[in-house]
Coordinates of N, CA and C in Angstrom, one line a residue:
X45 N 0.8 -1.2 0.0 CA 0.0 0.0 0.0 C 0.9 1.3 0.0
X46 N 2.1 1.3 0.7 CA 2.7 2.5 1.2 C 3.6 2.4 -0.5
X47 N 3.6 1.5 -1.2 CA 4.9 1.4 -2.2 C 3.2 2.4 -3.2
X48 N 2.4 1.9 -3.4 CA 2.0 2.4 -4.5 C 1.5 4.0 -4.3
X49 N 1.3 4.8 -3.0 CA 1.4 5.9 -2.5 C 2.6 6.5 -2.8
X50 N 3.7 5.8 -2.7 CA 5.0 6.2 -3.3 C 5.1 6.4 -4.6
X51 N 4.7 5.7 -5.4 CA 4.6 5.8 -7.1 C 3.8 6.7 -7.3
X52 N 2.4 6.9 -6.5 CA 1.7 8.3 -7.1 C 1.9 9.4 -6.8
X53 N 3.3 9.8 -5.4 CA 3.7 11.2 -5.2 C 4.9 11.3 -6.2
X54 N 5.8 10.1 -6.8 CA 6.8 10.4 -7.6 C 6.1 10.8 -9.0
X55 N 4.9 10.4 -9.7 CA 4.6 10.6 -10.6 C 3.7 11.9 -11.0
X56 N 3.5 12.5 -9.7 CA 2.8 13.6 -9.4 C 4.1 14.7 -9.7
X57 N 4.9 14.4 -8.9 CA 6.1 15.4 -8.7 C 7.1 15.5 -9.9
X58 N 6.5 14.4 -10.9 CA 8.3 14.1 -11.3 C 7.1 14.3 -13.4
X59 N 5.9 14.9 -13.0 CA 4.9 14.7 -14.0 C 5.3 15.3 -15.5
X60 N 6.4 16.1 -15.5 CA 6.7 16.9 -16.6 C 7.9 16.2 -17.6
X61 N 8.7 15.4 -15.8 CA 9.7 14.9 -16.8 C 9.4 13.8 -17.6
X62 N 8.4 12.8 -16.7 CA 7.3 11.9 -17.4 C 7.3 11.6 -18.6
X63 N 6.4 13.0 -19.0 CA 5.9 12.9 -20.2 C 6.8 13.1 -21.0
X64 N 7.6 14.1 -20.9 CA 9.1 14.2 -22.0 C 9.7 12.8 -22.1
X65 N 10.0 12.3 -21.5 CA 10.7 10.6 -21.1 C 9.2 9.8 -22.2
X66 N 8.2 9.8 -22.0 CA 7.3 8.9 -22.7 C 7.6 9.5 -24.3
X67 N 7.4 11.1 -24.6 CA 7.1 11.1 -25.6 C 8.5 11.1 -26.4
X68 N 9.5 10.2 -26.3 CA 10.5 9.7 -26.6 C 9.7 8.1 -27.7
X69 N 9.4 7.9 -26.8 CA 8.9 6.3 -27.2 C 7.9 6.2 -28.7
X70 N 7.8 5.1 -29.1 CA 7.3 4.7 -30.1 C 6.1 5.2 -29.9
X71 N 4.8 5.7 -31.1 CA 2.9 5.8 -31.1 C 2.7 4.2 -30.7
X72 N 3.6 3.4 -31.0 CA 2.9 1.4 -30.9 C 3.6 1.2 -29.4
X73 N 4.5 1.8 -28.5 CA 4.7 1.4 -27.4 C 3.6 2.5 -26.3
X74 N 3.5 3.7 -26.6 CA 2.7 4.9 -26.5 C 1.3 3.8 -26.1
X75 N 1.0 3.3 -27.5 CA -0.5 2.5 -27.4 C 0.0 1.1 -26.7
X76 N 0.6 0.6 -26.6 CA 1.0 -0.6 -25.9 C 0.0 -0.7 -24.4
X77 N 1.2 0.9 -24.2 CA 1.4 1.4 -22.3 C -0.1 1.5 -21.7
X78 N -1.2 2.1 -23.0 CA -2.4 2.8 -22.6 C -3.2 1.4 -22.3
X79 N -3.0 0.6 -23.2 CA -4.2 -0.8 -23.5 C -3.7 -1.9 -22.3
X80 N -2.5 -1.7 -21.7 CA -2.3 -2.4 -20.2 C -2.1 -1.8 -19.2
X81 N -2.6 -0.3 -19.3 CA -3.3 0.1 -18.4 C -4.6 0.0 -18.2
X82 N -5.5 0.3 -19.0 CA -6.8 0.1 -19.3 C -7.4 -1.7 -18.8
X83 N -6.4 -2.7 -19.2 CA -7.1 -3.7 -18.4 C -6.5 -4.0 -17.4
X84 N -5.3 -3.3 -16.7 CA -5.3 -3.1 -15.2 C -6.0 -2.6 -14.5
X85 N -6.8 -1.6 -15.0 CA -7.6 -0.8 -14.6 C -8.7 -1.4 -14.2
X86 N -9.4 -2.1 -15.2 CA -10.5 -2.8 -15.1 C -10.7 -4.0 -14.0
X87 N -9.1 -4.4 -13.6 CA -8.6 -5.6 -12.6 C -9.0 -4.7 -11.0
X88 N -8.8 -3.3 -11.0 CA -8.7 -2.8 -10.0 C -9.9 -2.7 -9.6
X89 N -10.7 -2.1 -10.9 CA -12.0 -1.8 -10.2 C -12.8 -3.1 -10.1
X90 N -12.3 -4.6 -10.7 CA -13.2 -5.7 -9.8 C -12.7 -6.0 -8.8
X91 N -11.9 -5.6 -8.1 CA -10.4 -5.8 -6.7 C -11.1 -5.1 -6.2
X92 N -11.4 -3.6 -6.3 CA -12.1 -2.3 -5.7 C -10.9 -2.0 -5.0
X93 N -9.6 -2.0 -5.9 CA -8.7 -1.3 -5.4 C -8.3 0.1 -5.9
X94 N -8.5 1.0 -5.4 CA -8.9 2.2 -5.3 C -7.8 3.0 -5.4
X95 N -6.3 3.0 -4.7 CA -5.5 3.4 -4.8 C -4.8 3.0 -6.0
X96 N -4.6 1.7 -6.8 CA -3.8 1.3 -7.5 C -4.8 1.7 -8.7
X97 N -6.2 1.7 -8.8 CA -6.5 2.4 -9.8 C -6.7 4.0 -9.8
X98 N -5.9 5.0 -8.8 CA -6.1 6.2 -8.9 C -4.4 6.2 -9.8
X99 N -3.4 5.4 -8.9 CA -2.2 5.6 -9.8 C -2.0 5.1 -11.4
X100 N -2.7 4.1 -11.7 CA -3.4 4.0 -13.2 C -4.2 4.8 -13.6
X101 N -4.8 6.2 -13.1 CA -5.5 7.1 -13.5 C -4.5 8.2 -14.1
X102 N -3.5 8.4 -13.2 CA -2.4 9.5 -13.5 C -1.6 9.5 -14.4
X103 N -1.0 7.8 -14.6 CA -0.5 7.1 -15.6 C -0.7 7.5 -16.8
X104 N -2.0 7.0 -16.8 CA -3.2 7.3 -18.3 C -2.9 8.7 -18.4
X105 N -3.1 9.8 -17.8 CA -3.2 11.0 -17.9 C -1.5 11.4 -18.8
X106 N -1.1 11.0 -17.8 CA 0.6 11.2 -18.1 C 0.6 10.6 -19.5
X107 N 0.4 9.8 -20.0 CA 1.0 9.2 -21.1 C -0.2 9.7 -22.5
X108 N -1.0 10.3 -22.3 CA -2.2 10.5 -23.0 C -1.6 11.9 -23.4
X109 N -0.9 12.9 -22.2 CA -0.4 14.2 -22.3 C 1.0 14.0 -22.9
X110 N 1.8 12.9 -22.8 CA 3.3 12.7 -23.4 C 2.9 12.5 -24.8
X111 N 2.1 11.9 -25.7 CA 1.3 11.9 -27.0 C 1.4 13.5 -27.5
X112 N 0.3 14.2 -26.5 CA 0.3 15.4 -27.8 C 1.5 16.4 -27.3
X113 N 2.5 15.9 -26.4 CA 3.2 16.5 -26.0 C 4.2 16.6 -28.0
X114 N 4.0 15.0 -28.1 CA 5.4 14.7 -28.6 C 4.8 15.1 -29.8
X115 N 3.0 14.8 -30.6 CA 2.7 15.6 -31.4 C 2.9 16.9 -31.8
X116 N 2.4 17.7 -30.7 CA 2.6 18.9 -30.8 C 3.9 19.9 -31.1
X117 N 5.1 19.1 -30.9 CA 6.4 19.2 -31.1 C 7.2 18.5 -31.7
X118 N 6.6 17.9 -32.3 CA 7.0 17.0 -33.6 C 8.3 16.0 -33.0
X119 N 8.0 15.4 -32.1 CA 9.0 14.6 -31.7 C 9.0 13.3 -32.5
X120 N 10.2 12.9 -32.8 CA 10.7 11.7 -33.2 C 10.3 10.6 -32.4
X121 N 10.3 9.5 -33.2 CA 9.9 8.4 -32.6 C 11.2 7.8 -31.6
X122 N 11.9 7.5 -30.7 CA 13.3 7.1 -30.2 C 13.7 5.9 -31.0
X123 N 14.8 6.2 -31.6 CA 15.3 4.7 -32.2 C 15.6 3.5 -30.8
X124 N 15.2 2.4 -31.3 CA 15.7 1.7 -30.6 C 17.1 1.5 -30.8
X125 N 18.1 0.6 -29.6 CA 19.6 0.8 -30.0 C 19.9 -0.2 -30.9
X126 N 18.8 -0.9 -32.1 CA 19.7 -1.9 -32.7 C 19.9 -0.9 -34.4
X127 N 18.8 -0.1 -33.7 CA 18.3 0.6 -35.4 C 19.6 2.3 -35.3
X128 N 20.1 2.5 -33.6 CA 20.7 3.5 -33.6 C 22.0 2.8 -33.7
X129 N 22.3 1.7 -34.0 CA 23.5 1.4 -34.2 C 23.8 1.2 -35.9
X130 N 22.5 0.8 -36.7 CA 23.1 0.7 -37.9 C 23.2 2.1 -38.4
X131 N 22.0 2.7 -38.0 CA 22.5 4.3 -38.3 C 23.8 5.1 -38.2
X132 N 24.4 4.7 -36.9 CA 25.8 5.0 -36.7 C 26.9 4.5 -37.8
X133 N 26.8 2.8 -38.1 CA 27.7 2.5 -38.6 C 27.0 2.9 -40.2
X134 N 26.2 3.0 -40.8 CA 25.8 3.8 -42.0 C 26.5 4.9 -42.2
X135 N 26.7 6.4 -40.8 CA 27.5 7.4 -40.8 C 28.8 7.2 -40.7
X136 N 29.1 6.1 -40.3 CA 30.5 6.3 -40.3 C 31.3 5.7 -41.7
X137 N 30.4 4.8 -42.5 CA 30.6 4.1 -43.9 C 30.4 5.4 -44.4
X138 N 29.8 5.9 -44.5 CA 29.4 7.2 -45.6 C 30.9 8.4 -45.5
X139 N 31.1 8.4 -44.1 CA 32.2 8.8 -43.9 C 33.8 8.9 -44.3
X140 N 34.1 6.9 -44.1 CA 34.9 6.9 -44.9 C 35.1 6.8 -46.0
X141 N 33.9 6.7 -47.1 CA 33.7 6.6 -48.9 C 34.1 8.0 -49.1
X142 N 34.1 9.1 -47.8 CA 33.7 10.3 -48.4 C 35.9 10.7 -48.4
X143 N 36.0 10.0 -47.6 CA 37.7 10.2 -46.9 C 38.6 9.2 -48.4
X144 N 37.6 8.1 -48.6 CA 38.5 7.1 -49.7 C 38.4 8.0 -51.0
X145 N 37.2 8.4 -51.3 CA 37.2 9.7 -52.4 C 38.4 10.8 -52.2
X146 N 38.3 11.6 -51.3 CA 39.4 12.4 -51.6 C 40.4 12.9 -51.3
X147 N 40.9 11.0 -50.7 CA 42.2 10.3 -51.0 C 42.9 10.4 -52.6
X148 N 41.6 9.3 -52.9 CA 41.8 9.2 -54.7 C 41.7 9.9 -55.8
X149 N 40.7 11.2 -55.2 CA 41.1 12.5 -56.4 C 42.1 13.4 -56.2
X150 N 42.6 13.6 -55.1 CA 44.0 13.9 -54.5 C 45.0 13.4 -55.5
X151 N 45.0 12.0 -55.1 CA 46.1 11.1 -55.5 C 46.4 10.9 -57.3
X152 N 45.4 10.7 -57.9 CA 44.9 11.4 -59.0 C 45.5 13.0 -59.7
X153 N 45.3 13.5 -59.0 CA 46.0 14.8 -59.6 C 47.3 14.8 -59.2
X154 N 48.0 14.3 -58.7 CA 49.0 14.6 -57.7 C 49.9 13.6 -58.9
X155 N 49.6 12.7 -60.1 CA 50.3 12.1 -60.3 C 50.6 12.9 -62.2

């Protein structure tokens, strides 16, 4: 009881950074978060647990406001790290075609 009173003064207090942190994430992880809340929610109110569905109330709220947060600011979706790594190594190949080029037109004139 006292842990989930703890989760709803952190996510009360901490509500701005929240949403910035959510609206990082994917619209399909975004909707993931909402649809297992919604049937936790539904668990709570046949439990008639009241606190754990007021912190699934704020949740919902929080992540519903991280949406048009990220809309409204045209936020990127966050790569995950397998897709931010081929990106990297894509910049860094482009990099050195760009370094082997003008090596060779260098070398090219130079002769």
């Amino acid at each position: 009881m006292q842990y989930i009173k703890d989760e709803i003064k952190h996510a009360l207090e901490n509500q701005q950074e929240l949403i910035k942190m959510f609206a990082a994430e994917t619209e399909q992880k975004l909707t993931e978060r909402l649809t297992i809340i919604n049937l936790q929610s539904v668990i709570c109110e046949q439990e008639k647990d009241i606190l754990t569905a007021e912190f699934l109330e704020i949740m919902r709220r929080i992540i519903i406001e991280a949406r048009l947060y990220k809309w409204d600011n045209n936020i990127p979706d966050e790569l995950n790290k397998m897709e931010q790594a081929l990106a990297e190594m894509d910049l860094a190949q482009e990099k050195n075609m760009n370094i082997a080029k003008r090596f060779w037109q260098n070398f090219l004139i130079l002769k």
